[in-house]
């Protein structure tokens, strides 16, 4: 059996698969907000950050790992797990001092992870992907490199505020002494992998590409990008390696505390989106995945690496080989939740509003669906922008508001993914909100393509488990054909005779005017 661990924005999940029978054996999720309220992070991050700063407490991820394994051990015999694969929310970084190596190698099973890691942090909190505070650092790095086109050609993305390089530069500028005392900087993925393996684990080519530091062509750290980012950075970064390659045996802590076999091996972790690509069975080019998690993301395998001329899209390493493209929208579930709460609705009201109470095109009522800063397109919105009837613009009629939000989100997605040039003839939908039929119907209508969902909404955890199977020597494609089937009756066809061409132009015009 293989265990996949996914540490995403709002929860940490474990999912166990049997690679021989094709069975999903057990699944357990720990929600940071509701299960670990002591960390004061109802949505997975510390509220109240100023000037676009969004940080999380890395202890919370450790507490969640301990909790998840304790609960999972009640559902499945952990001694039967032969390999562990994993993934983490992308871009987030963890800063450790020189004592970390020894600590990792000597974790005491009679204590817990949080108390033992207390003295290893060189930075108490971790900037995560929602952070938009590094505009100045992005400009400085781009300037040193001779322009953003050069950064993009090397790393697969222009300088991006949430990407780890600009975040590291800001840390060095604001806290040079703490930066100096940092001996290793991990991503969320490689950090959790290091805990499990009891030694510093590598970063994979998928998550590594989300840092503005990795050279996409050579799959090595790019010396010039490192130099343009912060002094002495090379020494502080882990090695780069392929997702799923063996890191080593699981640390004794997990053997004694949770009953893992000492033979159990840990593979290199990746980012949650690359893991989702694996878990959706979409690593081979030709398929499009839309993930509706905390963020909404649009991604697909690519045969060749080419980049977004407008700079919103990214190219990452694909855990199945080659490349993947990705476009991320910050106002995903958090915006849907904000509108839901503002109107006192529940998710079934979203279903009803989208399926029976309103019509495609929403009688011309349009919304720029941003409740906070957006990254695609980049702008510090504070509230949505409405255009349409007086009643709608003044905030009336919840059903129209729901449809306007959803149509706005997917029109915005369509507008900002056309550069990829993929003919979308089927969409694989995943993430927490994908189970909502109303939302799925609007995706199908806006893109004019059928939508399919897998039985498992948490495709990142499934992808992580499949990467675990790859660590054990299984073929990724064979595992994908075993596990990645659309759920029965999950297919949603686009409504016949509907076109969103006019709505897309109207949306583009409104956006142009407001930006
Ligand atoms: P992440 O991986 O980013 O932590 P998930 O993929 O687990 O996020 O998605 C969690 C989100 O899914 C929740 O915050 C919630 O907003 C949304 N969600 C869950 N169920 C529904 C539903 N039935 N309809 C719409 N959204 C939903
Ligand atoms: C991708 C991104 C988010 C995070 C959290 O670039 O920032 O999707 O990976 O899910």
CSV table of C-alpha atoms in Angstrom, one decimal, residues 110 223 232 261 282 298 343 358 362 413 420 444 474 477-478 489 499 513:
chain,number,residue,atom,x,y,z
A,110,UNK,CA,7.8,10.0,22.9
A,223,UNK,CA,23.1,30.9,-10.7
A,232,UNK,CA,24.6,33.0,-0.4
A,261,UNK,CA,7.6,-0.4,8.8
A,282,UNK,CA,-3.8,14.2,-16.9
A,298,UNK,CA,-6.3,25.8,-14.6
A,343,UNK,CA,-26.1,36.8,1.5
A,358,UNK,CA,-31.1,32.1,-13.4
A,362,UNK,CA,-27.5,36.4,-16.4
A,413,UNK,CA,-10.4,32.1,-16.4
A,420,UNK,CA,-2.2,28.2,-24.0
A,444,UNK,CA,-19.3,23.6,-18.9
A,474,UNK,CA,5.1,1.2,-10.3
A,477,UNK,CA,0.5,5.5,-16.5
A,478,UNK,CA,-0.5,2.1,-15.2
A,489,UNK,CA,-23.0,10.1,-13.7
A,499,UNK,CA,-22.6,31.0,-26.4
A,513,UNK,CA,-12.1,49.8,-17.8
